[in-house]
CSV table of C-alpha atoms in Angstrom, one decimal:
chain,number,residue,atom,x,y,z
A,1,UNK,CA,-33.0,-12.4,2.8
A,2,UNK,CA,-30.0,-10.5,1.5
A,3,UNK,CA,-31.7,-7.3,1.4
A,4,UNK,CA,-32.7,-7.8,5.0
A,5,UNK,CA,-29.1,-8.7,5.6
A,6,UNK,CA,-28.5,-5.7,4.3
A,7,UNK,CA,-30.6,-3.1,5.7
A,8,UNK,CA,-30.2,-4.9,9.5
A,9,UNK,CA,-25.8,-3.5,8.6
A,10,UNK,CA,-26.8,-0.1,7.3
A,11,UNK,CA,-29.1,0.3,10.6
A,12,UNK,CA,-26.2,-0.5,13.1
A,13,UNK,CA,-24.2,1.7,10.9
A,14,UNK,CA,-26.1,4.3,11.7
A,15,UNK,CA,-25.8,4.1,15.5
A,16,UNK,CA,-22.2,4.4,15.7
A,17,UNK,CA,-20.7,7.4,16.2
A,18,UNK,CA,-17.0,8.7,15.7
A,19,UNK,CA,-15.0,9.9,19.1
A,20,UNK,CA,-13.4,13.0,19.3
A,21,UNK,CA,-10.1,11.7,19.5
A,22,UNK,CA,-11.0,9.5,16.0
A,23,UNK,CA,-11.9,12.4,14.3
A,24,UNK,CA,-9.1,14.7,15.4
A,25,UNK,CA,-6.9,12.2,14.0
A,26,UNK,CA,-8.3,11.6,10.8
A,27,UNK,CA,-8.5,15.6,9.9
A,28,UNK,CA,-4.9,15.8,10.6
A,29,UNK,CA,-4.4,13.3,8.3
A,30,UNK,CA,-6.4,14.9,5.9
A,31,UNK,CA,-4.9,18.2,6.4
A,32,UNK,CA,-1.7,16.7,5.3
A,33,UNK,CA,-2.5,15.1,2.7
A,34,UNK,CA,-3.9,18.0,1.2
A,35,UNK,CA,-0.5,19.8,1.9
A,36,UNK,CA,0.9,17.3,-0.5
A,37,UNK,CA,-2.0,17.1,-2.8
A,38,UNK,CA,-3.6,20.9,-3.2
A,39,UNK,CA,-1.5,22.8,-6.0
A,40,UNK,CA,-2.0,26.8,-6.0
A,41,UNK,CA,-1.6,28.8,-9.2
A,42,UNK,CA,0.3,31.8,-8.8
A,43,UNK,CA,1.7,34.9,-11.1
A,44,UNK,CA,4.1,32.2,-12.4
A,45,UNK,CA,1.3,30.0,-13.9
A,46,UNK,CA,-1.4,32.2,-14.1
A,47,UNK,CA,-3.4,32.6,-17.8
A,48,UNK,CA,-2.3,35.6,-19.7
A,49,UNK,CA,-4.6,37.5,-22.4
A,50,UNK,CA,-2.2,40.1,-24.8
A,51,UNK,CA,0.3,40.0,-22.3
A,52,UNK,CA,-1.8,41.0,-19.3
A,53,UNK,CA,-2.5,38.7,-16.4
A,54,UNK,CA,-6.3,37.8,-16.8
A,55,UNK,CA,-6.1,37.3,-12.6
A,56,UNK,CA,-4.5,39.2,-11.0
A,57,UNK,CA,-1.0,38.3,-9.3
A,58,UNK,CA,-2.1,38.2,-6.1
A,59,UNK,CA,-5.0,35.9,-6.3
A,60,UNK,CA,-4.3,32.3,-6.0
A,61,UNK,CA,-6.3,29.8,-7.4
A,62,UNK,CA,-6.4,26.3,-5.8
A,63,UNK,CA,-6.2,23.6,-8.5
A,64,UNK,CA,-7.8,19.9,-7.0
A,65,UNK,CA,-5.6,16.6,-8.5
A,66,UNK,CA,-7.9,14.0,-9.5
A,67,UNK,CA,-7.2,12.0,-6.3
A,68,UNK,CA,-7.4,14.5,-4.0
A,69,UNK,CA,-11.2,14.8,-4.9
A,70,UNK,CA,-11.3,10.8,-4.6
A,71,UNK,CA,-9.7,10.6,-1.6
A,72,UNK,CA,-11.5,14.1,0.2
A,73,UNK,CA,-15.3,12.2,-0.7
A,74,UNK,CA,-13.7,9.0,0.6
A,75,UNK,CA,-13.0,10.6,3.9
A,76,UNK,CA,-15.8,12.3,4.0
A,77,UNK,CA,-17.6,8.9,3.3
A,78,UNK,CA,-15.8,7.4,6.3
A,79,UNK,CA,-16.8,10.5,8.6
A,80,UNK,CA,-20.4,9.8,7.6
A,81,UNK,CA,-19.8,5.8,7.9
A,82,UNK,CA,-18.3,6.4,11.8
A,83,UNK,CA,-15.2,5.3,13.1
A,84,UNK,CA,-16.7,2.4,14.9
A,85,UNK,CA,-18.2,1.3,11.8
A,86,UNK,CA,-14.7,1.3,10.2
A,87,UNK,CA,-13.0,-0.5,13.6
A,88,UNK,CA,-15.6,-3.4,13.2
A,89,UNK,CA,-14.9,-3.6,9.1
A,90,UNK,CA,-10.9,-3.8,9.9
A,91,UNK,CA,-11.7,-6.9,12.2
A,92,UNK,CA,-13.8,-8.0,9.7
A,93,UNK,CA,-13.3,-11.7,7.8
A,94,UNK,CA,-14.2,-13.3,4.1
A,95,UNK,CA,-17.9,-13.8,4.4
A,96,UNK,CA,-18.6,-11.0,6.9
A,97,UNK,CA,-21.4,-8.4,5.8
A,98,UNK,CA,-18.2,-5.2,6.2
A,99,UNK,CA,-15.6,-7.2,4.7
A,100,UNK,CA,-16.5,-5.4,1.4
A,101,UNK,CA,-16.0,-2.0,2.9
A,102,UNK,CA,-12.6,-3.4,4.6
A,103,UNK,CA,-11.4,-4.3,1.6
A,104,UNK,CA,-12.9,-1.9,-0.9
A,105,UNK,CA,-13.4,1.4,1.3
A,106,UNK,CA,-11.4,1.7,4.3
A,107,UNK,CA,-8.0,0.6,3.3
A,108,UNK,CA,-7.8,2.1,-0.4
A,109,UNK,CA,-8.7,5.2,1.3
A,110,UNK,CA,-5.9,4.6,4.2
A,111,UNK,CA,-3.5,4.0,1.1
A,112,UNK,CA,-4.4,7.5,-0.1
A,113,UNK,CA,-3.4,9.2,2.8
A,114,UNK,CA,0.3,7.4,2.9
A,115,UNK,CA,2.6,10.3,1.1
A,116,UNK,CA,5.8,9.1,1.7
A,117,UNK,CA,7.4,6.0,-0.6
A,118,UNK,CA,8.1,4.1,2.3
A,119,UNK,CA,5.3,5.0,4.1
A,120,UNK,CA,3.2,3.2,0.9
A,121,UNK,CA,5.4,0.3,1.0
A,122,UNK,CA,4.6,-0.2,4.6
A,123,UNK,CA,1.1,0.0,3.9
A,124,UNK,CA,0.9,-2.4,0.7
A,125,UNK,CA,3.1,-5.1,2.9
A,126,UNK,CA,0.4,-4.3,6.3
A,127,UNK,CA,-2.6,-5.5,3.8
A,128,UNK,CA,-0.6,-8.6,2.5
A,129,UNK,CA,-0.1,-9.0,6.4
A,130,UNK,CA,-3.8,-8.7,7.0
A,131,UNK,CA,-5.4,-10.9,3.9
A,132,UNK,CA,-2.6,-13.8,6.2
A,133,UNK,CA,-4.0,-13.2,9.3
A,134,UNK,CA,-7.3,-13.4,7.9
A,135,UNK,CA,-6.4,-16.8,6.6
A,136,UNK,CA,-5.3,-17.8,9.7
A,137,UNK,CA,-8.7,-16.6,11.3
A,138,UNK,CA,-10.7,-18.9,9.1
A,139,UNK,CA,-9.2,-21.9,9.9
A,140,UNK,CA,-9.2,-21.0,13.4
A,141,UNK,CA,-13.1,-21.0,12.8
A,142,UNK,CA,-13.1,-23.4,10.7
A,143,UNK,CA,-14.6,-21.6,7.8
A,144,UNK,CA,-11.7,-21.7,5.3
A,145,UNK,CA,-14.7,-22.6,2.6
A,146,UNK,CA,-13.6,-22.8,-1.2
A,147,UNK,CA,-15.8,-19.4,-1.7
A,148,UNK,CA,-13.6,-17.7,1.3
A,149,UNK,CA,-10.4,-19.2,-0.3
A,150,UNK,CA,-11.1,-17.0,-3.9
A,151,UNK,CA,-11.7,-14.4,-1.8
A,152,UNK,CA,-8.7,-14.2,-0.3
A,153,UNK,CA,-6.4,-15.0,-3.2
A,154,UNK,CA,-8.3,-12.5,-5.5
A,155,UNK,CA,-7.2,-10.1,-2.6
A,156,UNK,CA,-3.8,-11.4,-2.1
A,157,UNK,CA,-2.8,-11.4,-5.9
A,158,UNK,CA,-3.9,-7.3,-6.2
A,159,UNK,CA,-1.8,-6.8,-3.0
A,160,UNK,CA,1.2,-8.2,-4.2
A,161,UNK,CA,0.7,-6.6,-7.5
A,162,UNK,CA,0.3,-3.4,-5.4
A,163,UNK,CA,3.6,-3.7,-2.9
A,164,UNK,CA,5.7,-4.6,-6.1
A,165,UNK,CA,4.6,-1.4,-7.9
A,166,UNK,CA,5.5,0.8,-4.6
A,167,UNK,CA,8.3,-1.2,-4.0
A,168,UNK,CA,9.3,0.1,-7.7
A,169,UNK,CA,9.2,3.4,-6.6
A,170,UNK,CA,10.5,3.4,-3.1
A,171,UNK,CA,14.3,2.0,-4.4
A,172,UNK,CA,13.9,4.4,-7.2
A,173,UNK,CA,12.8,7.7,-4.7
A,174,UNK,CA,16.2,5.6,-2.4
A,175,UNK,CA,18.2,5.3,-5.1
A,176,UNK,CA,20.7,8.3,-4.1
A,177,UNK,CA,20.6,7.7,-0.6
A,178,UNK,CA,22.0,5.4,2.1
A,179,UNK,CA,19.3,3.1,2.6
A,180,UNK,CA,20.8,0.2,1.0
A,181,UNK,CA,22.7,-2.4,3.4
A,182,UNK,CA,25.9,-3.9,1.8
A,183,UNK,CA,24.3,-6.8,0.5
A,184,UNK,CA,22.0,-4.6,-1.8
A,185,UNK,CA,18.4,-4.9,-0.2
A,186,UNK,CA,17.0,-2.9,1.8
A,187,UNK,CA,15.6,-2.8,5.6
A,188,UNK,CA,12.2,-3.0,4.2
A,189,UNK,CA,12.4,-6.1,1.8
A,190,UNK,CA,14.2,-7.8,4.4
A,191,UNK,CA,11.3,-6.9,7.1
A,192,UNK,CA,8.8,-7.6,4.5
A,193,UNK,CA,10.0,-11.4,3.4
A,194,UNK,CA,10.4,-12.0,7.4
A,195,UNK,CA,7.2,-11.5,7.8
A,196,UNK,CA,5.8,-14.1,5.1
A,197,UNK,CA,8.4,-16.7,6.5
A,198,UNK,CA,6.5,-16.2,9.9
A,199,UNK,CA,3.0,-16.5,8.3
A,200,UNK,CA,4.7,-19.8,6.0
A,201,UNK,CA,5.4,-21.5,9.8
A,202,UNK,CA,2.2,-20.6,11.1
A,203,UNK,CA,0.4,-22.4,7.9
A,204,UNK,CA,2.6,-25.5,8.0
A,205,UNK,CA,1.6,-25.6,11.5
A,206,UNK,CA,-1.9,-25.4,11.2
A,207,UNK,CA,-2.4,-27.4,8.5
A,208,UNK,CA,-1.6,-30.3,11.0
A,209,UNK,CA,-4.9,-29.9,13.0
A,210,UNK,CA,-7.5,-29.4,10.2
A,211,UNK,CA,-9.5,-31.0,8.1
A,212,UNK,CA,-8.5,-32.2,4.4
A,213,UNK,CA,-10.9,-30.0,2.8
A,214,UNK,CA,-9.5,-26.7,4.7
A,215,UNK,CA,-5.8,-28.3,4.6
A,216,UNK,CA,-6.4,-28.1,0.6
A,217,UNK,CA,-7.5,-24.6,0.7
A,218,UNK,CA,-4.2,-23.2,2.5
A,219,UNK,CA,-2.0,-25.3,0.1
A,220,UNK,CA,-3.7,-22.8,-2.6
A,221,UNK,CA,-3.4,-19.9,-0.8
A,222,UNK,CA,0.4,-21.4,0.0
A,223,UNK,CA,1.1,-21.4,-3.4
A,224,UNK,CA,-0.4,-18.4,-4.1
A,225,UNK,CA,2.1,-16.5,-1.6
A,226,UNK,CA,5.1,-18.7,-3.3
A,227,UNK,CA,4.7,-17.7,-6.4
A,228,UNK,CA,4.3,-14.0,-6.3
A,229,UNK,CA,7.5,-14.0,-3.5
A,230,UNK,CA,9.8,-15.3,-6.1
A,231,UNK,CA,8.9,-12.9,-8.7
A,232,UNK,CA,9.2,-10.4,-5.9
A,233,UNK,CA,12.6,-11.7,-5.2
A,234,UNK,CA,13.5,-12.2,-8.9
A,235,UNK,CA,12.8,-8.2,-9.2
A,236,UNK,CA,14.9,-7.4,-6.6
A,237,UNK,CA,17.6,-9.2,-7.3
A,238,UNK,CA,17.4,-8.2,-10.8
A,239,UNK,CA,17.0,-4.3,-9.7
A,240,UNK,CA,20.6,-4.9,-7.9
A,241,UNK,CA,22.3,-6.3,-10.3
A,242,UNK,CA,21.4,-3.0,-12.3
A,243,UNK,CA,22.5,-1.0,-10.1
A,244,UNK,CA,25.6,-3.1,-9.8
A,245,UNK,CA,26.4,-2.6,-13.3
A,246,UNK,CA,25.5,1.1,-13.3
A,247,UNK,CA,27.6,1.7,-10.4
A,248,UNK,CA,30.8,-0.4,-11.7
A,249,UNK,CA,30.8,1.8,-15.5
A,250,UNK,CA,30.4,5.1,-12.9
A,251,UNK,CA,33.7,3.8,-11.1
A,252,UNK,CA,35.0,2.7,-14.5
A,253,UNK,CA,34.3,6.0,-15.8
A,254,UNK,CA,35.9,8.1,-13.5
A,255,UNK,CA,39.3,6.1,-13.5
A,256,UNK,CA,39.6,6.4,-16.8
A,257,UNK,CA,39.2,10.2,-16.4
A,258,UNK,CA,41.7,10.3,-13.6
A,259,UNK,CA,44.1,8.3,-15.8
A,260,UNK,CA,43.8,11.0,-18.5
A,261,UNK,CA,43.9,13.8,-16.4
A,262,UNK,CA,47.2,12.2,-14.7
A,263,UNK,CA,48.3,11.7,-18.5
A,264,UNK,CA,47.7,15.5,-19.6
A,265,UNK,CA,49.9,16.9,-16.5
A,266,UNK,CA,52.5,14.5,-17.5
């Protein structure tokens, strides 16, 4: 039954085709990711043998990262796959025969073609945003079941793990740079724990109209989003207060060099 299941997906599959428009958009992005990605050996890196470049200095040679293979195949995959194939998995819920590529395909691949810091913090917050919608869309069709709960807070505990490790690097990459506010977070966290207030109404609310079983299954998936906000918070805050401390012994330090200087002129 599952292997007709199965096949019946990998038929429709088949019959959808990628518009113009989809692909131009997708090489683009491909094209720029290999901008970032592709490294080219020149006469500054190139092998020497007694001395003498083995190539010579005006041949490059294109060296492929790791990812960059991952993520070209990926792509590749998707081109095969079809855009509407990929359209139908990102609608797709817990329980759905192209959930598995939504979660396991399409979006790790999307994630590889994010350069930017904040660009992969944006993306790591959109798919905490998404595995909360989807929540949201199984109650509404009432098929919250215990098997599409795990699903979801498998999902939701690898994306929060995920936006706390490019969260890491985004304040680092910022560190220099005025995107802090003046109470020390930035336009990002704030947007990001905004958003999980909005989805924490939208639970309380409708946990009102369901059944037990179902109202059960959010409070997990409640406490699952609880939890892994304070320890995002508790990092933050924690980041600050080390920056605070690095910033005060920077001011401390150069007052103390002032006061000397001011001392060795008198």
């Amino acid at each position: 039954m599952t292997n007709n299941k199965i096949q019946k997906g990998i038929e429709s599959l088949k019959k959808i085709k990628m518009s113009s428009n989809e692909e131009s958009l997708l090489r683009e992005n491909l094209i720029n990711y290999v901008d970032k990605t592709l490294e080219i050996k020149t006469e500054d890196n190139v092998k020497t043998y007694k001395g003498m470049p083995i190539l010579s200095q005006y041949f490059k040679v294109p060296s492929f990262k790791p990812q960059f293979a991952f993520a070209t195949f990926s792509i590749l995959g998707l081109f095969i796959i079809g855009a509407g194939a990929v359209g139908a998995a990102k609608s797709s819920l817990p329980g759905d025969t192209l959930y598995l590529l939504k979660v396991k395909v399409v979006e790790p691949v999307e994630g590889l073609l994010m350069i930017t810091p904040v660009s992969k913090v944006n993306f790591e917050a959109k798919k905490i945003d998404n595995r909360l919608k989807e929540v949201e869309a199984l109650v509404k069709n009432n098929n919250l079941s215990k098997d599409n709960r795990e699903v979801v807070e498998k999902n939701l505990e690898k994306n929060f793990e995920d936006h706390a490790k490019a969260f890491d690097n985004f304040v680092k990459d910022k560190k220099d740079t005025e995107v802090k506010n003046s109470v020390g977070t930035t336009t990002e966290q704030t947007e990001f724990e905004n958003n999980i207030d909005q989805h924490s109404v939208i639970f309380d609310k409708i946990k009102e109209d369901i059944p037990e079983e179902q109202k059960e299954e959010v409070k997990k998936l409640e406490d699952v989003v609880h939890n892994k906000m304070n320890e995002f918070k508790e990092d933050r805050k924690d980041d600050e207060e080390r920056s605070s401390h690095k910033e005060n012994n920077r001011d401390r330090t150069k007052s103390e060099s002032r006061n000397q200087d001011e001392e060795s002129n008198n």
